[in-house]
Short mmCIF file of C-alpha atoms in Angstrom, two decimals:
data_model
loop_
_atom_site.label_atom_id
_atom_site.label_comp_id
_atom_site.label_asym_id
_atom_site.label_seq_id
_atom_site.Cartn_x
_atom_site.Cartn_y
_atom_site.Cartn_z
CA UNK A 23 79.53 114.56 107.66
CA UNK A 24 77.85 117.19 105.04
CA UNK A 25 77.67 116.85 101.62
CA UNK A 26 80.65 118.57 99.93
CA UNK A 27 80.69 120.28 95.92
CA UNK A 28 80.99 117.62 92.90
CA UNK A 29 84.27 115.67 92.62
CA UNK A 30 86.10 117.22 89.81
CA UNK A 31 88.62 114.15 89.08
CA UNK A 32 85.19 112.67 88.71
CA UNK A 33 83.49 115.26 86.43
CA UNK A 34 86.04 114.66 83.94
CA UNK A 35 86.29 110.48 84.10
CA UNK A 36 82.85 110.96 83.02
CA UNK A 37 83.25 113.11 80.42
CA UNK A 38 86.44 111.29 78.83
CA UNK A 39 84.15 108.53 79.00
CA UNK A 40 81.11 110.21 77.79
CA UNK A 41 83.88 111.52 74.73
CA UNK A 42 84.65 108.41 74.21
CA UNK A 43 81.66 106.97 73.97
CA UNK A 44 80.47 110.03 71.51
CA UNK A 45 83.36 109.78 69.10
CA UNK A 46 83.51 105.75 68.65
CA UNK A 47 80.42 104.53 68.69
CA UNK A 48 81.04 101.41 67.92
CA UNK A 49 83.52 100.55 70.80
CA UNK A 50 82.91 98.24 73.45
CA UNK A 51 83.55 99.42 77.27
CA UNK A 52 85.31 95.97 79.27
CA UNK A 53 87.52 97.95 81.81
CA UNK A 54 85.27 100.71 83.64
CA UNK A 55 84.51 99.13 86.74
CA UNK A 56 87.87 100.24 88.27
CA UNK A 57 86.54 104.05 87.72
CA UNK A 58 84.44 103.36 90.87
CA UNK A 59 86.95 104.17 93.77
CA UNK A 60 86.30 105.64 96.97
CA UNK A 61 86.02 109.71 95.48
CA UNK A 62 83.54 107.96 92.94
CA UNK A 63 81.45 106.52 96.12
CA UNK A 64 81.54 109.99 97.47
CA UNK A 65 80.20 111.61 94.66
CA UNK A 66 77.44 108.84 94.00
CA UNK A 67 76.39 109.65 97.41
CA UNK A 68 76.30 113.31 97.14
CA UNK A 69 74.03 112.41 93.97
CA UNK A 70 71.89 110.26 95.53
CA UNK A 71 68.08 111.64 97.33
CA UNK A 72 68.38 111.85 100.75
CA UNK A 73 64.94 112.32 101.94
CA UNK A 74 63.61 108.77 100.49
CA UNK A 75 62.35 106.15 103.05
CA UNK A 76 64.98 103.27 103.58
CA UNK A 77 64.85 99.66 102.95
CA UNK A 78 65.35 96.27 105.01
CA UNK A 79 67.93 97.34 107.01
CA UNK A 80 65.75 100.89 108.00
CA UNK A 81 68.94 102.75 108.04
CA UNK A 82 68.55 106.53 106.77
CA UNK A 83 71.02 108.84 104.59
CA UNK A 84 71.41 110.78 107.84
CA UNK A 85 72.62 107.94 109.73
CA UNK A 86 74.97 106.62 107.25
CA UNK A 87 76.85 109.94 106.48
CA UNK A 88 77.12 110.48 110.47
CA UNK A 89 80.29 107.98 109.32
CA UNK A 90 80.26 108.54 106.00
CA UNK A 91 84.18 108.59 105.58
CA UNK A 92 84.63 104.45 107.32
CA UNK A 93 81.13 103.28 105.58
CA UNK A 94 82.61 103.91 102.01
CA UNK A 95 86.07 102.86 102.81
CA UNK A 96 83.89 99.46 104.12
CA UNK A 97 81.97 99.87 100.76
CA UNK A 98 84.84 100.41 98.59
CA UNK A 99 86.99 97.67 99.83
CA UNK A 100 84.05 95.07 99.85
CA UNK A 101 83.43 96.15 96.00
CA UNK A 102 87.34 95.84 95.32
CA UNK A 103 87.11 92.27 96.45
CA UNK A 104 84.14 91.27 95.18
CA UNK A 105 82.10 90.67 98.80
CA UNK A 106 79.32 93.21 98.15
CA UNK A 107 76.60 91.74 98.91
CA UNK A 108 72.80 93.49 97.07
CA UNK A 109 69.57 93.24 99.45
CA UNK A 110 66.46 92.58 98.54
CA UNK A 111 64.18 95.47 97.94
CA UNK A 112 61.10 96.30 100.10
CA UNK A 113 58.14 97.02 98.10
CA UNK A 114 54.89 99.24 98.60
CA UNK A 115 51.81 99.59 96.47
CA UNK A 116 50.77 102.83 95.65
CA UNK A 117 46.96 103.62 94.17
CA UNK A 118 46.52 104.25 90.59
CA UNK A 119 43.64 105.49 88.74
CA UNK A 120 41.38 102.65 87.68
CA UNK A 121 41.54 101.46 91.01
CA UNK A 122 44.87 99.62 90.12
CA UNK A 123 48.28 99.84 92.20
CA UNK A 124 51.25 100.30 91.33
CA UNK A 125 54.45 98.80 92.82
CA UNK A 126 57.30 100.80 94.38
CA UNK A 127 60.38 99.32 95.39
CA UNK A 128 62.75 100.86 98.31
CA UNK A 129 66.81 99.99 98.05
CA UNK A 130 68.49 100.08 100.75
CA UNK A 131 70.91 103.69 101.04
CA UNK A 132 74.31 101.67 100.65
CA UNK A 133 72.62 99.90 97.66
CA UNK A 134 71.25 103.51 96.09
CA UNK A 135 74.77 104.47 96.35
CA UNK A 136 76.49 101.68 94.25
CA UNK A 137 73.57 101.63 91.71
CA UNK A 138 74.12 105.43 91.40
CA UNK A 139 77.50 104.97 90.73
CA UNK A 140 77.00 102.19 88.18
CA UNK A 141 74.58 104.80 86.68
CA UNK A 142 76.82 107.55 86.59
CA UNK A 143 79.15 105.58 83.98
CA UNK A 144 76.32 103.68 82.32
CA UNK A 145 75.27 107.13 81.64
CA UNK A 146 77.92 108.67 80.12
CA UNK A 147 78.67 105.43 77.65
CA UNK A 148 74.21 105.48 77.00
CA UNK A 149 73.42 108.58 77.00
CA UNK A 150 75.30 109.61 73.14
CA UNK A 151 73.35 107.31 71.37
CA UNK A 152 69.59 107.87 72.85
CA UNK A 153 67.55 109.74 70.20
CA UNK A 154 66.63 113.26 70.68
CA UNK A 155 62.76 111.92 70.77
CA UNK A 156 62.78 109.54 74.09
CA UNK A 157 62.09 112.05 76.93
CA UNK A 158 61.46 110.04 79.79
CA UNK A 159 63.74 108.20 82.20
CA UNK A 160 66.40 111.28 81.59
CA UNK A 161 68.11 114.25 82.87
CA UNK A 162 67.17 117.18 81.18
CA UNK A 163 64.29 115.96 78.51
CA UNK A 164 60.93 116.46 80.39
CA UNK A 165 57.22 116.02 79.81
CA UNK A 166 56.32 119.14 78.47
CA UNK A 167 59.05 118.82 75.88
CA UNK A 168 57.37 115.51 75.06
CA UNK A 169 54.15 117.56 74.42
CA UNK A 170 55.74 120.16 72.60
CA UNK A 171 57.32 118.23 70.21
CA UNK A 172 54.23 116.16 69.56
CA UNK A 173 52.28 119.73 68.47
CA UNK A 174 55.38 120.67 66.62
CA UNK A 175 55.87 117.14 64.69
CA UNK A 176 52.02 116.54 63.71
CA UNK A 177 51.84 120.39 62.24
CA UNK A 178 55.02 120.35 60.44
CA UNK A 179 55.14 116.56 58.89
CA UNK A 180 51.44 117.07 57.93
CA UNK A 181 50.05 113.80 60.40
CA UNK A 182 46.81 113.02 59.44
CA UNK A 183 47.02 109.36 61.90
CA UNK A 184 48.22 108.85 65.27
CA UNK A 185 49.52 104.96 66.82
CA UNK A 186 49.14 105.49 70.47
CA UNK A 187 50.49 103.12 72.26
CA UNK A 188 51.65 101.96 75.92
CA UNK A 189 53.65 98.92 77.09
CA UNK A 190 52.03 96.54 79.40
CA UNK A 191 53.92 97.13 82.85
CA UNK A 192 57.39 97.62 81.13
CA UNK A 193 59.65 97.97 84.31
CA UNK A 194 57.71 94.48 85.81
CA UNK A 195 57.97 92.85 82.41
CA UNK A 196 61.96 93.75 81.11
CA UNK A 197 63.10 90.41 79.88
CA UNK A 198 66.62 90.44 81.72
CA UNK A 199 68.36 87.96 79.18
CA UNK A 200 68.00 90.58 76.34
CA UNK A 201 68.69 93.10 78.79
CA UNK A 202 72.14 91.94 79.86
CA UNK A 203 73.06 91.05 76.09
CA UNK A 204 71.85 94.69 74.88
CA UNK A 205 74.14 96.15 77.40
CA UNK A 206 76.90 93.95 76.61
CA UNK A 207 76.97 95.32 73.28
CA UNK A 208 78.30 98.14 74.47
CA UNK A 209 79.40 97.49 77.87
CA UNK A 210 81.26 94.24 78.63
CA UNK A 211 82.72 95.03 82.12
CA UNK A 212 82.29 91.76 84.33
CA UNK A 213 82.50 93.99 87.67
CA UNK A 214 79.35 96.31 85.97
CA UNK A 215 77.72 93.16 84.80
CA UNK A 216 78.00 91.48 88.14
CA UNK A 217 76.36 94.31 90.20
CA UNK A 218 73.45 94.42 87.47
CA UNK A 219 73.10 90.40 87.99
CA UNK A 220 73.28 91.07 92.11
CA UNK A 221 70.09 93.83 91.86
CA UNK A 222 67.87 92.09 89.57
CA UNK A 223 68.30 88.71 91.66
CA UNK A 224 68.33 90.19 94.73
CA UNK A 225 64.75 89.65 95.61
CA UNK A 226 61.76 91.46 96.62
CA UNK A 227 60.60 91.47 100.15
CA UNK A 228 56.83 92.11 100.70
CA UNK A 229 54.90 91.39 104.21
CA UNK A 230 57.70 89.51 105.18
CA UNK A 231 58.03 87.14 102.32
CA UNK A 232 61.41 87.25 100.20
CA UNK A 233 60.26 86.37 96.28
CA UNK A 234 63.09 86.23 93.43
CA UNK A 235 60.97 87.28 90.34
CA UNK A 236 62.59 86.13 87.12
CA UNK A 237 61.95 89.16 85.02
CA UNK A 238 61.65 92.78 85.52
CA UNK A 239 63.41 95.12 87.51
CA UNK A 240 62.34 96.84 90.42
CA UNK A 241 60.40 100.10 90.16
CA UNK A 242 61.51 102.73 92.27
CA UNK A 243 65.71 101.62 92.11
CA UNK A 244 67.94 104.04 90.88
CA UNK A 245 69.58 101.70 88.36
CA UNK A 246 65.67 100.58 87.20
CA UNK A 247 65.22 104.08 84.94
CA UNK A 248 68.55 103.72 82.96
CA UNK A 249 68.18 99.82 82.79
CA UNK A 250 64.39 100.59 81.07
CA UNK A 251 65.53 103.24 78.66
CA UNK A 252 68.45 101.31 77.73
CA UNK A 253 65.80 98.34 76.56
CA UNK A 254 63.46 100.94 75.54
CA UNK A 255 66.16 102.36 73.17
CA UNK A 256 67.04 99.00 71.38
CA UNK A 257 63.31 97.77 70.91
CA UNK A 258 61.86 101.24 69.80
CA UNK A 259 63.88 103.86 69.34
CA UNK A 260 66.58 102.30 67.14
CA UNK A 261 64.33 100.41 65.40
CA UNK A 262 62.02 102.82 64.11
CA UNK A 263 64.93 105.14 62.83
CA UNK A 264 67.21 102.27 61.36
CA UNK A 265 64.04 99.96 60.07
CA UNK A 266 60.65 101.72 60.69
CA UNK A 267 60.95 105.08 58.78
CA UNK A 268 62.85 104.30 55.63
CA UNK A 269 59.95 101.66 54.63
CA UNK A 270 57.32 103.67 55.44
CA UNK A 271 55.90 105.94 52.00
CA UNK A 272 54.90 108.71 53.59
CA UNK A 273 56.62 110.74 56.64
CA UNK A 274 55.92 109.47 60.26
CA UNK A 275 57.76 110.88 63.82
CA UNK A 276 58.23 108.84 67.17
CA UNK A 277 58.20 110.70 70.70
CA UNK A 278 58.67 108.85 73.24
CA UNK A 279 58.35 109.31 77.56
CA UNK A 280 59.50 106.55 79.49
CA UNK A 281 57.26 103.20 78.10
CA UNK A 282 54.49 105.79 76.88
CA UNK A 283 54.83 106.43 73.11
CA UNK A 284 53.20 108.00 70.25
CA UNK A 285 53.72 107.07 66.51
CA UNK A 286 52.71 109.86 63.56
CA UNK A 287 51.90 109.03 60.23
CA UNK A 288 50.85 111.47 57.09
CA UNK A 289 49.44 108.28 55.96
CA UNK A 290 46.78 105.81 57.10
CA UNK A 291 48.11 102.79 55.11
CA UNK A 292 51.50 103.77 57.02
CA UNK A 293 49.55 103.77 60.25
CA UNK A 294 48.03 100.47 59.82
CA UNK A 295 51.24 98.76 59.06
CA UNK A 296 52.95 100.39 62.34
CA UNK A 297 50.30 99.65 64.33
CA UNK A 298 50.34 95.68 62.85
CA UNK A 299 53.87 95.79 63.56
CA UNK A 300 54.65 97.77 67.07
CA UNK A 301 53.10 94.58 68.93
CA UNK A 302 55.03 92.17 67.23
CA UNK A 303 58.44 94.22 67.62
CA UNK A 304 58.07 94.26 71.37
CA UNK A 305 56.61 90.70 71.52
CA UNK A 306 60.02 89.70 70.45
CA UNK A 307 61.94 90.71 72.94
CA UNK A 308 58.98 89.67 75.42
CA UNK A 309 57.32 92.92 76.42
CA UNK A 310 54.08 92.64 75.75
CA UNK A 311 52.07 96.02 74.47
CA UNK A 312 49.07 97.26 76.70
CA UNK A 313 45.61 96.31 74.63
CA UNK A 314 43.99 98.82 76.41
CA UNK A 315 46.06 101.64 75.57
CA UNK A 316 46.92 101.10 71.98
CA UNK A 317 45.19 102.94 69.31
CA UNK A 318 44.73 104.36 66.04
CA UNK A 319 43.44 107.79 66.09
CA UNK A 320 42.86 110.28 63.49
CA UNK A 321 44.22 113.70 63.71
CA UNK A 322 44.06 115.76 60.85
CA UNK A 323 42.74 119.24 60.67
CA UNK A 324 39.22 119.48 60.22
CA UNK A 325 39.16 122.13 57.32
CA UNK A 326 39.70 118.74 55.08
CA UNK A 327 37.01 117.90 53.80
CA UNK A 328 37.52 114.61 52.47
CA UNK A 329 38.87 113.84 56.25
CA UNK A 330 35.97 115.35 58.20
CA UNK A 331 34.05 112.36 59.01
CA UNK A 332 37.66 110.15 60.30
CA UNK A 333 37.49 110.69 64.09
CA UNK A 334 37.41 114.01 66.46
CA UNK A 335 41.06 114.60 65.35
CA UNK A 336 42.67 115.14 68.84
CA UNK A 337 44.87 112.14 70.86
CA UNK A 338 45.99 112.27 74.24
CA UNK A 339 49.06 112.07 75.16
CA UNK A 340 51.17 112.46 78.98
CA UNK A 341 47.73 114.30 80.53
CA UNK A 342 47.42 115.81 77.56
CA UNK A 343 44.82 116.72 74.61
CA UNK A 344 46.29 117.50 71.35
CA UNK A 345 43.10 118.87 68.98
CA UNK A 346 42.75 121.27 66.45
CA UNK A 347 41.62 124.80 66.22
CA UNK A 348 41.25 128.34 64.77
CA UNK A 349 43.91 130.66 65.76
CA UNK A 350 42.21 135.13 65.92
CA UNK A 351 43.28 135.48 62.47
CA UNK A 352 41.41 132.48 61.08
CA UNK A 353 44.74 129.42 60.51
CA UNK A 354 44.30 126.29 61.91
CA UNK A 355 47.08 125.23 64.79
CA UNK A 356 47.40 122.64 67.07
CA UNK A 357 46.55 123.37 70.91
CA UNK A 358 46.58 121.36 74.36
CA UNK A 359 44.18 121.64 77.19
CA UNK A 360 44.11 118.92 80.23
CA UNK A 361 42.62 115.83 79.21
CA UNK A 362 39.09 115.34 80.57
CA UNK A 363 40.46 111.92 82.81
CA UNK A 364 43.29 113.52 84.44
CA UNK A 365 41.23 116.56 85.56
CA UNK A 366 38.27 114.30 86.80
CA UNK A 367 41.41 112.41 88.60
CA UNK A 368 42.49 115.53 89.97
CA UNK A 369 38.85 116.71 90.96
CA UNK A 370 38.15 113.71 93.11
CA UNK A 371 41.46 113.60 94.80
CA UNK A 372 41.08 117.35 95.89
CA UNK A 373 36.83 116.14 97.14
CA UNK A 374 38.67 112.68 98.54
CA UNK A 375 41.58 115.18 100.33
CA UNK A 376 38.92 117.25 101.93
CA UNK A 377 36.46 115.10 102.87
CA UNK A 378 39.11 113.15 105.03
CA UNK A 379 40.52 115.86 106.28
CA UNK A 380 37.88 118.68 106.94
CA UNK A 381 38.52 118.57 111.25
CA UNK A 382 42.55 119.60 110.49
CA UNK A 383 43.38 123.25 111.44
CA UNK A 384 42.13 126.03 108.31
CA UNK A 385 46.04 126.84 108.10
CA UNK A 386 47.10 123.82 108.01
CA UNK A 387 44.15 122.96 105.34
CA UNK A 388 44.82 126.08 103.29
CA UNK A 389 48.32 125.35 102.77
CA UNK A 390 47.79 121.70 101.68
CA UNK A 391 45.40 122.97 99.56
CA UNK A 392 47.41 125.32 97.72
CA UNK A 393 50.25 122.99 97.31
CA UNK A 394 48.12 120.88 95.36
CA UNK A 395 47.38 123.45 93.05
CA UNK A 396 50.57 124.61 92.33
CA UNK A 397 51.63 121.51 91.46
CA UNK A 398 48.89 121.02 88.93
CA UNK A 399 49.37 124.51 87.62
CA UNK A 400 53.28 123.57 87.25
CA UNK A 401 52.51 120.79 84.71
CA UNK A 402 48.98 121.97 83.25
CA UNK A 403 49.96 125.57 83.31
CA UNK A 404 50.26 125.71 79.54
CA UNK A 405 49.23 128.28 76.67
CA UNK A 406 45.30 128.01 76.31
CA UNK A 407 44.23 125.98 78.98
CA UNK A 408 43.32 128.20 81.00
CA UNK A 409 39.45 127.05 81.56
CA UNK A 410 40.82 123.77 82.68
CA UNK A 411 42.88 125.15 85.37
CA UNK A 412 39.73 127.82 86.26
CA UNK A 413 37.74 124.57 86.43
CA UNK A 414 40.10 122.81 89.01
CA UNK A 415 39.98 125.90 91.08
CA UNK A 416 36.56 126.40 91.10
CA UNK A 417 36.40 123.08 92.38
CA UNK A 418 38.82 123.53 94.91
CA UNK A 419 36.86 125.98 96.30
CA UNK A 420 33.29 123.90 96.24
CA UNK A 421 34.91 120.90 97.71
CA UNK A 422 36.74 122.74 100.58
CA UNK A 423 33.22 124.89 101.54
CA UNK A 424 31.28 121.77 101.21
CA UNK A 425 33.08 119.86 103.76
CA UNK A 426 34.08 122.53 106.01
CA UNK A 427 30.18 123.32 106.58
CA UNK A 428 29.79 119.63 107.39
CA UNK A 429 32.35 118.96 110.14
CA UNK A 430 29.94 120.47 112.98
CA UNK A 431 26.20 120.09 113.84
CA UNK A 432 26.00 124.37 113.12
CA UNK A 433 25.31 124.27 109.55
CA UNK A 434 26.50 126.14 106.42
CA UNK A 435 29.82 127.58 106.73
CA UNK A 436 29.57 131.16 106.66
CA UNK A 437 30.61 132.71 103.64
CA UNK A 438 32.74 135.66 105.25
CA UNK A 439 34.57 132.95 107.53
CA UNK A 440 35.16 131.00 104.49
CA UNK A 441 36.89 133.98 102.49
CA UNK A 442 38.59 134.99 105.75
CA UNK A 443 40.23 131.42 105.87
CA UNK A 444 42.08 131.50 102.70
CA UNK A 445 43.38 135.26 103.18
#
């Protein structure tokens, strides 16, 4: 059966409940679970990504909706009486730069479609109180905003000191004691609660062997996002605006994108205290801050003197390089280019991608190619960086003529066959 248009008895459950939720935001949720009927399963399904692998049980989207109607009656009624049983997960590594992995979980397509639906209301109760800053894990709030409002922050509050900082593997490290009593605080549904305690106890299946971590939740679920910003929110977010700011003397911003976060401070003594603190804030609720990753950077604009010798005064920040220069008429302003390790990443994935595939078809090549590129234009397609992108493309074009002219015994490519290729 095809996907049908949004429920709209369930549009506006969710937005009583998201009113709700805006207007008393103090009040605890105990009775939602019975929102999630067999119209709520139907929407949750038309929400949920239908071109992701499956899990254990290998069965696609397209196979369950071919009897999509009896599969959520069966879902529904084994929710109503409290039979629903979670899988494990399968997990995957994926490569990360570094030479590190990262793993991916994959939920089986029933299981996406009662998480989504526990989302859906999760959502609407979380979502009032998240602070315009966190950008990550969301609908709507994306990366470049992130960016944007770093620029914006640092040249308006006069930052002179940047705390960047990164938590240690936050999805694999969630402790799931404080998890479950942070979202009790504001949802106290034993149905809800019971589903959470089913997926983060279900397991994780890898090369055959079922392991039960005891912390974390699995990376790549469609619960996992909500469940992290929801933790995120209480350790960080909150804090900073409730406890963080007013001690601080002089004026400081948070932005935030998923567990990657960057603190600003007009001061340095302010920036040494936050940076003292940060680790100790999330060691408390057990997620540990990456070493690595955390920093304190100066950024202030160079025409200060008395400031010129404190760093190069540009951070990174999502792919990012914040630094300062001189606009035509002579003011100083904050710009971004690509920062110098995600290019080189991108540069030796596009010489990886053509070395191991230089005997494909030219078409076929071509349009691989180019689909790469537009998806690093899409992000890094910003104001003033446009040597970085020329850079890439120049690249592009070295890598793909270098191991095109080495996939016969002939020699060089010719140049005319070359330019013909990518007409």
């Amino acid at each position: 059966m095809g996907e049908t248009l949004g429920s709209p008895s369930v549009s506006m459950k969710l937005q009583r409940l998201a009113e709700q939720a805006r207007r008393y935001p103090e009040l605890v949720f105990n009775n939602v679970f019975p929102l999630i009927d067999r119209d709520f399963l139907r929407e949750a399904y038309r929400r949920t990504r239908k071109d992701s692998a499956p899990g254990v049980d290998k069965v696609t989207a397209k196979q369950y909706a071919a009897n999509l109607d009896e599969n959520l009656r069966d879902l529904h009624e084994r929710l109503r009486v409290k039979r629903y049983v979670a899988p494990p997960v399968e997990r995957v590594w994926i490569e990360k730069e570094g030479g590190k992995k990262r793993p991916i979980s994959k939920p089986c397509c029933e299981d996406k479609i009662v998480q989504r639906a526990v989302v859906m209301i999760l959502e609407a109760i979380f979502e009032p109180a998240f602070q315009a800053f966190s950008h990550g894990l969301r609908r709507g709030p994306s990366a470049h905003q992130a960016v944007e409002e770093v620029r914006a922050q640092c040249s308006t509050l006069d930052i002179n000191w940047i705390v960047d900082a990164d938590v240690s593997g936050c999805f694999d490290t969630i402790d799931r004691r404080h998890l479950r009593e942070l979202i009790k605080q504001r949802v106290n549904d034993g149905g809800i609660l019971r589903l959470l305690g089913k997926w983060l106890t279900a397991g994780v299946l890898e090369a055959g062997e079922l392991s039960s971590p005891d912390k974390g939740t699995p990376q790549g679920g469609v619960a996992s996002p909500l469940l992290a910003n929801i933790f995120l929110h209480h350790v960080l977010d909150e804090w900073v605006v409730t406890e963080g700011q007013p001690r601080l003397k002089g004026r400081c911003f948070l932005t935030r994108f998923a567990d990657d976060f960057i603190i600003g401070c007009e001061s340095k003594t302010d920036a040494q205290r936050v940076m003292a603190v940060v680790p100790k804030r999330c060691g408390r609720f057990n997620l540990p801050s990456h070493p690595e990753k955390t920093a304190l950077i100066a950024c202030n604009k160079p025409l200060r003197r008395e400031h010129s010798a404190r760093g190069t005064g540009t951070c990174d920040f999502l792919g990012c390089t914040h630094y300062w220069a001189k606009t035509r008429r002579g003011y100083w302003v904050i710009k971004w280019k690509t920062s110098g390790k995600r290019r080189r990443r991108c540069m030796q994935g596009i010489w990886t991608w053509c070395r191991e595939n230089r005997h494909a078809p030219l078409t076929e090549q071509y349009r691989m190619l180019c689909a790469q590129l537009r998806g690093y234009y899409r992000y890094h397609g910003i104001r003033g960086n446009l040597k970085a992108l020329r850079t890439v493309l120049e690249h592009t074009r070295r890598a793909w003529r270098y191991w095109l002219s080495r996939r016969s015994h002939k020699g060089p490519l010719h140049w005319q066959k070359y330019e013909a290729s990518m007409r």
